[in-house]
XYZ file of C-alpha atoms in Angstrom:
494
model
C 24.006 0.936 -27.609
C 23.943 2.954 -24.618
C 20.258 3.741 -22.840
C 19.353 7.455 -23.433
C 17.691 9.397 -20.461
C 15.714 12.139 -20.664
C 15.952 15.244 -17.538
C 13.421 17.561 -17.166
C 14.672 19.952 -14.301
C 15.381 23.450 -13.805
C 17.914 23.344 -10.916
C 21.577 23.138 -12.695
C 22.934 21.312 -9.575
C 20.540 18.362 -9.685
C 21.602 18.048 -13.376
C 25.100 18.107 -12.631
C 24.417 15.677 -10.069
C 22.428 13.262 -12.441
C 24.929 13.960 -15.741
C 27.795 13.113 -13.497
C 25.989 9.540 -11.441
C 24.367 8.719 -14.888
C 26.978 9.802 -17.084
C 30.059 8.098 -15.387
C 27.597 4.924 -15.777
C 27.499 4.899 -19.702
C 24.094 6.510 -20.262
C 23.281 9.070 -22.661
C 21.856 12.122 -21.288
C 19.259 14.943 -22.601
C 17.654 18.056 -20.805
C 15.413 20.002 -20.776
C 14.614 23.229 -18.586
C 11.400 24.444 -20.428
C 7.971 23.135 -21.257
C 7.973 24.239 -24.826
C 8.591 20.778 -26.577
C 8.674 18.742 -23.426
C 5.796 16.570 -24.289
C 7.031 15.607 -28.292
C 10.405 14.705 -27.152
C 8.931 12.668 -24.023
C 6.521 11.304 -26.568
C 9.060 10.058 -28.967
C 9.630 6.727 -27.543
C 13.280 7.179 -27.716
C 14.243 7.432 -23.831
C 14.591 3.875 -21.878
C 13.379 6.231 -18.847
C 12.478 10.173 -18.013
C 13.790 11.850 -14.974
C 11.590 14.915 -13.867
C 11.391 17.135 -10.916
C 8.235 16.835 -9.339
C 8.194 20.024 -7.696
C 9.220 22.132 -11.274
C 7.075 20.230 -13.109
C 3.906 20.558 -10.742
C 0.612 19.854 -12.431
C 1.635 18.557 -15.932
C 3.048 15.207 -14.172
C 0.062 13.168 -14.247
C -0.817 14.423 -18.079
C 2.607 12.899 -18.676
C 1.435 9.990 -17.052
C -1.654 9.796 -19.052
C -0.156 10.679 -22.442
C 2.754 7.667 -21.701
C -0.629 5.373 -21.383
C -2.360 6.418 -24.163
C 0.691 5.351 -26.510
C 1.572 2.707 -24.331
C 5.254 3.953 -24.234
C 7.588 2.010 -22.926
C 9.649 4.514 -20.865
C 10.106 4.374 -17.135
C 8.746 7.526 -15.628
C 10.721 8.233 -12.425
C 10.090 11.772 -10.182
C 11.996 13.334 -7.489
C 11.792 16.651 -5.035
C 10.734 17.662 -1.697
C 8.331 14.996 0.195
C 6.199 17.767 0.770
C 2.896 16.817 -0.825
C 3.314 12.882 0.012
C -0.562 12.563 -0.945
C -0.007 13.923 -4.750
C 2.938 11.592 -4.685
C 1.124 8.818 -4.079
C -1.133 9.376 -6.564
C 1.436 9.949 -9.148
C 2.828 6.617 -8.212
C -0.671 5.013 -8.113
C -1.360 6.410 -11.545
C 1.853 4.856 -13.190
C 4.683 6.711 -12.070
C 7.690 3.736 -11.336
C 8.892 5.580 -8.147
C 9.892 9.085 -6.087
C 13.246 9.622 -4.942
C 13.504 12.713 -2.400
C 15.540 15.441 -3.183
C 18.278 14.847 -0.476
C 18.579 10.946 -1.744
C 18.983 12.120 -5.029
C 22.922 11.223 -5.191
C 22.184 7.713 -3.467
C 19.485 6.387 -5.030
C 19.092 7.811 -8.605
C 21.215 4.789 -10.062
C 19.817 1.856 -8.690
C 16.234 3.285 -8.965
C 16.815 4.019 -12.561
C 18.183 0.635 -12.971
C 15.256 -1.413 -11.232
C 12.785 0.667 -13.366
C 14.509 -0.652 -16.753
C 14.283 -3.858 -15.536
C 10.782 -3.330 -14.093
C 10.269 -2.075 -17.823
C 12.061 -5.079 -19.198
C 9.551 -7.490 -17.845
C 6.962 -5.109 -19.210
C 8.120 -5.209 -22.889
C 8.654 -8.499 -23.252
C 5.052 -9.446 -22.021
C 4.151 -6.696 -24.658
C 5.677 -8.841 -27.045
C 4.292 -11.861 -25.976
C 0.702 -10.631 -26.148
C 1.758 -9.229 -29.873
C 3.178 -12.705 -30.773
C -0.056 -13.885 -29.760
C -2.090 -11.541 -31.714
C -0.302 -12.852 -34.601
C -0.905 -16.173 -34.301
C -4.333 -15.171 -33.662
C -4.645 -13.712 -36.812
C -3.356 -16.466 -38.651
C -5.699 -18.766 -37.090
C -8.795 -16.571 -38.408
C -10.461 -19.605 -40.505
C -10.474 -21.416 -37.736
C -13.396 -19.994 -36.051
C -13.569 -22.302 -32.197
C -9.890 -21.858 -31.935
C -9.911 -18.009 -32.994
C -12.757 -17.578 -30.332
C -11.224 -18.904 -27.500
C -7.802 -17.354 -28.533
C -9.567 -14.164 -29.177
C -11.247 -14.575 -25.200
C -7.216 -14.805 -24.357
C -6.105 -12.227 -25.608
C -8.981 -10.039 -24.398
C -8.471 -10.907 -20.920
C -5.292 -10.614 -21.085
C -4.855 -7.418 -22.680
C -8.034 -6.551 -19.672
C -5.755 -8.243 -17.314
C -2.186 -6.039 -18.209
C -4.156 -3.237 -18.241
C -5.731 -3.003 -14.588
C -2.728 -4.679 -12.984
C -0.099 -2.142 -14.975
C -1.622 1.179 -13.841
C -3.227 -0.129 -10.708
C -1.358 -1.263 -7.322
C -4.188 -2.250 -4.949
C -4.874 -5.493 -4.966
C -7.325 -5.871 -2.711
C -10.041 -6.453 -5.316
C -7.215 -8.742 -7.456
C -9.519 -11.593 -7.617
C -13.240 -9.921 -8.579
C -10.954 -8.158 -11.088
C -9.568 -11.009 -12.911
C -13.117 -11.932 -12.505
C -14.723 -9.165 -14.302
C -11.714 -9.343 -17.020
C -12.983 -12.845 -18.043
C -11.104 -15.193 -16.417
C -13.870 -18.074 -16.080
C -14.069 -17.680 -19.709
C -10.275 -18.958 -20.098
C -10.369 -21.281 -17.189
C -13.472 -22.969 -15.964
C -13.124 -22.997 -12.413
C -14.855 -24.342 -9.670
C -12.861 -22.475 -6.886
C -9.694 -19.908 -7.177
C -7.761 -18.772 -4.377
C -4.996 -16.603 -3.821
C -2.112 -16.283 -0.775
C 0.059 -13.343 -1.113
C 2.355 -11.082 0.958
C 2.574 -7.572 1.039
C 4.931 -6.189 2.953
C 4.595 -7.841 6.475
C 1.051 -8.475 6.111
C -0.545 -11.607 4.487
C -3.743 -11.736 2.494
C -6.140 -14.591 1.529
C -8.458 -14.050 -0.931
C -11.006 -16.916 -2.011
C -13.564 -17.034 -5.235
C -16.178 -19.557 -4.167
C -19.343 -19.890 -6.357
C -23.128 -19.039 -5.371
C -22.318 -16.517 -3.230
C -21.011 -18.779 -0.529
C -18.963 -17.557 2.728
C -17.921 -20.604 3.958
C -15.775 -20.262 6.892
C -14.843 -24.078 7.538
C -14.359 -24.551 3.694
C -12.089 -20.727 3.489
C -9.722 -22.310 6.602
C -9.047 -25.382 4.692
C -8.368 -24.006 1.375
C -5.954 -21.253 3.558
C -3.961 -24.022 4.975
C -3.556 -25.853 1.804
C -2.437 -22.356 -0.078
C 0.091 -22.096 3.033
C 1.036 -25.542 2.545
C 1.779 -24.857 -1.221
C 3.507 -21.699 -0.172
C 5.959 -23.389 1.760
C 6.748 -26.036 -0.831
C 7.892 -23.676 -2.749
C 9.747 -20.943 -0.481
C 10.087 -23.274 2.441
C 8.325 -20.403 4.190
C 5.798 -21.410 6.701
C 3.425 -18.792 7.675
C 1.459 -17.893 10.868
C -2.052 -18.871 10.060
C -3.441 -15.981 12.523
C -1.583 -13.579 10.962
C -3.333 -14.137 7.535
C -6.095 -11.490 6.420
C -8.937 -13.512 4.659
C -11.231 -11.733 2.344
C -14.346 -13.726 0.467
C -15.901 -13.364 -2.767
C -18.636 -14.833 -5.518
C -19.650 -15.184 -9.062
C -22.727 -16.719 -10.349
C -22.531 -20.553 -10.329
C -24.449 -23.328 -8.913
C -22.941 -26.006 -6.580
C -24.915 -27.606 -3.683
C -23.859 -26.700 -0.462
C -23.055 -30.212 0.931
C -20.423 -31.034 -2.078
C -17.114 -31.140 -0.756
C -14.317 -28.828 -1.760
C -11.914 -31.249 -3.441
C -8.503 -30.370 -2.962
C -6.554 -32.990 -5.399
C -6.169 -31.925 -9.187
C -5.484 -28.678 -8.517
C -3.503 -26.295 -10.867
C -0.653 -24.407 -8.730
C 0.578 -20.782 -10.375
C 3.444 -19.682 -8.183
C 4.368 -15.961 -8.272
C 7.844 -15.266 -7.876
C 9.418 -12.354 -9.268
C 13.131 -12.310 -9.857
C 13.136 -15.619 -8.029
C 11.477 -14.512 -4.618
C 8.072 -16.094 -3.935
C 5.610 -13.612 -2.817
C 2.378 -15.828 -3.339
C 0.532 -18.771 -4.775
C -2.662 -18.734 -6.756
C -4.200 -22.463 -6.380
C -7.447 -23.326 -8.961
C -9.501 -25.965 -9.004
C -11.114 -26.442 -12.432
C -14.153 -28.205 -13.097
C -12.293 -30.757 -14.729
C -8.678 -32.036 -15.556
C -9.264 -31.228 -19.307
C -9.296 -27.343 -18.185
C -5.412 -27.038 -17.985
C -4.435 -30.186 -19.757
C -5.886 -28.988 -23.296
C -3.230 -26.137 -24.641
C -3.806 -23.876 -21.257
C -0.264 -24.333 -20.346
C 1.176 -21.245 -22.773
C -2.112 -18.808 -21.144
C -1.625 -19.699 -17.480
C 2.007 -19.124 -17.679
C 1.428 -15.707 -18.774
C -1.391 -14.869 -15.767
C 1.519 -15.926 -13.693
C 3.619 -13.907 -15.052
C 1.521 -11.040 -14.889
C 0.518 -11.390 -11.327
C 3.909 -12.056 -9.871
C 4.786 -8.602 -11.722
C 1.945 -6.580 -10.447
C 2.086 -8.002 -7.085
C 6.428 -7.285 -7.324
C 5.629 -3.582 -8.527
C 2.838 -3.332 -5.435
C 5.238 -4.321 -3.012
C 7.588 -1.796 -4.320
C 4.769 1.041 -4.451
C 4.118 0.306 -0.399
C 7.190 0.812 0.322
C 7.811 3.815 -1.117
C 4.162 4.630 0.209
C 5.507 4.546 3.511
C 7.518 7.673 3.070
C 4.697 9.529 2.256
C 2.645 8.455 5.356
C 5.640 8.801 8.083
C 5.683 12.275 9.559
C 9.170 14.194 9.117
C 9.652 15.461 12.322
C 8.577 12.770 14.442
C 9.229 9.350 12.810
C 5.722 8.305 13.880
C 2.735 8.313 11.069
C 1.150 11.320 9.881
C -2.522 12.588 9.432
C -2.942 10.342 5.850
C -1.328 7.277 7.848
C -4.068 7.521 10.455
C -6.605 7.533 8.489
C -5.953 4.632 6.243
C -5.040 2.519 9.588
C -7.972 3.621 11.543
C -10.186 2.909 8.547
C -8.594 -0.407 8.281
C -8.449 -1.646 11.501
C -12.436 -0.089 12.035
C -13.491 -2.118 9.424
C -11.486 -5.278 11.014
C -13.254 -4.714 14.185
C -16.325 -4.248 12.619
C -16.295 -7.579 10.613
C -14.980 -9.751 13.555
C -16.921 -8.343 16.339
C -13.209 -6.934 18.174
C -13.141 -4.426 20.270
C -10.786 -1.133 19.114
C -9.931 1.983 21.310
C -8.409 5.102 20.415
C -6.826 7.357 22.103
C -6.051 11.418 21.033
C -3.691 13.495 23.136
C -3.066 17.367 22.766
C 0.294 19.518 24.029
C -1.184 21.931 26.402
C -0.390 25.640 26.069
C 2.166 24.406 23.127
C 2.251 28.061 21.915
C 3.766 29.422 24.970
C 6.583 27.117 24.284
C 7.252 28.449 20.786
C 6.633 31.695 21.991
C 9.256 31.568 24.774
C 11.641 29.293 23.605
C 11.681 29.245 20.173
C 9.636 26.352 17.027
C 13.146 24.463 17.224
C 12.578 23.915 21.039
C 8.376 23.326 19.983
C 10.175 20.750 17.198
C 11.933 19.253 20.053
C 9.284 18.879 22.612
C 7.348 17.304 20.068
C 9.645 14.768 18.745
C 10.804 13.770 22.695
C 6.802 13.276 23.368
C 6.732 10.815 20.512
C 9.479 9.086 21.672
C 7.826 8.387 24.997
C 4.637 7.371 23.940
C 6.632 4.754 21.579
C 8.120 3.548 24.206
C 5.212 2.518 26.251
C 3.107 1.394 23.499
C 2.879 -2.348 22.490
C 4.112 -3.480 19.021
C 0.234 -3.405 17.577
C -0.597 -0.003 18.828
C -0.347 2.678 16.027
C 1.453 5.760 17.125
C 0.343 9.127 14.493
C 1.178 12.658 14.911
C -2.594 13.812 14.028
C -1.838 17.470 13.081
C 0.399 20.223 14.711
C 0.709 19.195 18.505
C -1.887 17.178 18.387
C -1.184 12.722 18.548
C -3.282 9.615 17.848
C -3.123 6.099 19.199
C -5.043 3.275 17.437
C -5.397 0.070 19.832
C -6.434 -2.045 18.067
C -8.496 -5.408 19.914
C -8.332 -3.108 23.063
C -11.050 -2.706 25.325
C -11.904 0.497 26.821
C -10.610 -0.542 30.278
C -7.466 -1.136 29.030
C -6.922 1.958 27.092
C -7.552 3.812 30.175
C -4.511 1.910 31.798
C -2.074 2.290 28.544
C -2.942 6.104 28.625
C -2.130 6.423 31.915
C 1.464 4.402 31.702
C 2.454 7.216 28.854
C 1.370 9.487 30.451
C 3.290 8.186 33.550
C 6.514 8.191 31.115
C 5.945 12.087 30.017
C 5.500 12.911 33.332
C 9.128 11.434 34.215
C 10.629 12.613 31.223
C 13.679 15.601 31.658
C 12.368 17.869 28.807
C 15.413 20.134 28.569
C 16.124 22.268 26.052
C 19.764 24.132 25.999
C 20.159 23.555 29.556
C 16.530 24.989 29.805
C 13.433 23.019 31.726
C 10.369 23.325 29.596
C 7.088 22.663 31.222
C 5.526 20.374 29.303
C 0.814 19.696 29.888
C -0.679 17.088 27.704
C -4.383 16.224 27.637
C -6.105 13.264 26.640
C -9.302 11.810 25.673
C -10.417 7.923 25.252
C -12.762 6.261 23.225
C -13.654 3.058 22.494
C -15.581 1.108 18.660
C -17.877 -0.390 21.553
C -19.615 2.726 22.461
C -20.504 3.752 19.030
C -23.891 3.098 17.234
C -24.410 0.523 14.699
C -23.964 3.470 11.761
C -21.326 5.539 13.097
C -18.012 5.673 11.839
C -14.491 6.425 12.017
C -15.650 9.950 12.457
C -17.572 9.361 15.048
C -14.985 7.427 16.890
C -12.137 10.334 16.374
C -15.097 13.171 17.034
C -15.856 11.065 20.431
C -12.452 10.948 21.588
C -11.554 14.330 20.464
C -14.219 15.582 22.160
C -13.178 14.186 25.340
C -9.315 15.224 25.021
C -10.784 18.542 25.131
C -12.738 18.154 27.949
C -10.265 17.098 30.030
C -8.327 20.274 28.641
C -11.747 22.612 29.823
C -11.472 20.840 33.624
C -7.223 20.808 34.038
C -8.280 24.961 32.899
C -10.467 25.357 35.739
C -8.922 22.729 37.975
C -12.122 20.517 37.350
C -11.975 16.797 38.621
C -13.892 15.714 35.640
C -13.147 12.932 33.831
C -12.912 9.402 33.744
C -12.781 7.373 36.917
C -12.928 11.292 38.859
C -9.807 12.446 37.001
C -8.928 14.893 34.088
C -6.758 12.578 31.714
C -3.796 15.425 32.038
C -0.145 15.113 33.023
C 1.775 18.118 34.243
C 6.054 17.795 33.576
């Protein structure tokens, strides 16, 4: 029987466009151009997946979204537009959303987004089905009253455990939350650790008990969870490239017990074959996973390797709602996640981090003479020379209007002075020509560095410091001042 999907749009070209990709593919098809009855026939658990226009549907996404939850439907929710509220997409996709597809990909993408959502969906029903199979069993074990506790504890955490990891990406927390959903109550571990990739970056997270931060004990546990890793994907990973995180729950060990690293239980996560992690536990004893744990941990792997396949899937899409149109380079809500992530980085391991905010002098006087297009020009040929000078961990953002950021990160104040001075060396060589016309092109900078900040300040303080410097090397270029660091405005005139 052919999958029915369900259109909500007003636009009769996107639904011609949809009815004919869809259509041509064997799927049934239903619109809908008003709001009238929307939510019943969305509600009626009859569509594999519903395809609605973000921007006509506006504000009653995300109660779609919360009405799918509440009666756990199993129909892939998929939106598409303009990308021009990327933080209220974001959200959308946080929330439970499967993906966005923007308007002008519409034709390329709405087929094989619609078909990894069924299958994303798939994997969804069937551990549904599982936990319902379980429930059963449960039931018919009710006499029984140790074996319908702990079966009861299983089910709880793993109806806890769906839940979070369903509706919630971030998985920074993954290991305090399977924590707090009862997991020591299933599995009576001494340590848990898990090794997983997002993206390009790596993560380490490690449960230890009584609090502990070991650093000696987290470094060997990381290079046997790398070690695992590549016995399975025949991966091997850069140990310095691997973010480690620690955690606790209440426990006692003493301090000079060893961290055993033989009987240990191995959950691989692999979705559709690809390995994107390894959770390693060491139980208190063998009897932990040897004693009918088998059917439970198969299921927490399953669950994981989902979650962490559908997080992987939400960053990437994330990335089109952080990426400024015009310029390629990250916008305002990319800089701010970065620079609170890499503040926090230098912050915990004592590294030094610079950052650098640069300004298009007199940028007005360019629109007003030549024309935005020629503004939208200068602005995307200034990006392209400050990418061009900057090394490959420097983070390039386009902080609002004509305005730029550079993060540098593990970058000492010293040498963000020379890095400036090298772009600004390449915008002062640069031919800015627009239809056979020179434009003058002024930028101003300011420089600031994590080190001179107090032991409360924040990221704010850092961007206020530096911003307040761009602009006053902007006051002394004005009055043809000599101000500024090393007894010169940070200015280039092209």
């Amino acid at each position: 029987m052919a999958e029915r999907v369900f259109i909500v749009s007003n636009r009769d070209a996107d639904l011609g466009l949809i009815k004919e990709t869809l259509g041509s593919k064997g799927f049934n098809i239903d619109t809908a151009d008003q709001f009238s009855d929307i939510e019943s026939m969305i509600l009626s658990g009859s569509y594999a997946a519903i395809l609605a226009d973000n921007d006509f549907a506006g504000d009653r996404v995300a109660g779609w979204i919360n009405l799918l939850q509440e009666k756990k439907s199993r129909s892939c929710l998929i939106l598409y537009g303009e990308k021009n509220s990327p933080g209220n997409i974001a959200e959308l996709l946080r929330k439970g959303a499967y993906g966005f597809i923007p308007r002008d990909l519409l034709a390329d993408r709405v087929y094989d987004i619609l078909l990894d959502g069924l299958e994303n969906r798939k994997a969804f029903i069937e551990i549904l089905a599982m936990m319902d199979d379980m429930k059963e069993i449960n039931e018919k074990l009710e006499k029984e009253k140790t074996a319908l506790r702990k079966r009861n504890q299983e089910l709880d955490f793993i109806n806890r455990l769906s839940y979070e990891v369903s509706f919630d990406l971030n998985w920074d927390r993954i290991l305090p939350r399977m924590i707090d959903a009862g997991f020591l109550n299933i599995i009576d571990s001494e340590t848990i650790y898990i090794l997983y990739r997002l993206g390009s970056r790596w993560n380490f997270a490690c449960y230890l008990p009584g609090g502990q931060s070991d650093e000696k004990a987290a470094e060997k546990l990381k290079k046997e969870a790398a070690a695992e890793f590549f016995s399975l994907s025949r991966e091997r990973i850069p140990m310095r490239e691997i973010s480690v995180s620690f955690h606790s729950f209440e426990g006692k060990r003493s301090l000079s017990n060893p961290i055993f690293l033989s009987d240990k239980l191995v959950l691989p996560l692999s979705p559709g074959g690809r390995t994107l992690g390894v959770m390693v536990i060491l139980p208190k004893n063998r009897e932990a996973y040897e004693n009918g744990n088998h059917e439970i941990l198969s299921t927490i792997s399953n669950i994981l390797a989902m979650s962490l396949d559908n997080a992987e899937k939400y960053q990437k899409l994330k990335k089109l709602t952080i990426r400024d149109g015009l310029t390629g380079v990250y916008n305002r809500m990319g800089f701010k996640e970065f620079m609170e992530s890499e503040f926090l980085k230098a912050r915990r391991y004592r590294k030094p981090l610079s950052l650098i905010m640069i300004d298009v002098d007199k940028f007005k006087t360019i629109n007003d003479s030549f024309g935005h297009l020629a503004g939208d020009y200068v602005l995307s040929e200034l990006a392209n020379c400050l990418k061009k000078t900057l090394r490959q961990t420097d983070i390039l953002a386009r902080y609002g209007g004509d305005e730029f950021a550079i993060i540098l990160p593990e970058t000492e104040m010293q040498m963000a002075e020379m890095l400036m001075r090298r772009a600004l060396s390449s915008i002062r060589d640069h031919n800015f020509e627009w239809k056979s016309e020179k434009i003058k092109v002024e930028v101003s900078c300011g420089v600031a560095s994590a080190g001179e900040l107090g032991h409360e300040d924040g990221t704010g303080d850092l961007i206020a410091m530096a911003d307040s410097r761009l602009y006053h090397s902007k006051r002394s270029y004005e009055s043809c001042s000599t101000i500024g660091i090393e007894g010169e405005p940070f200015w280039a005139a092209v």
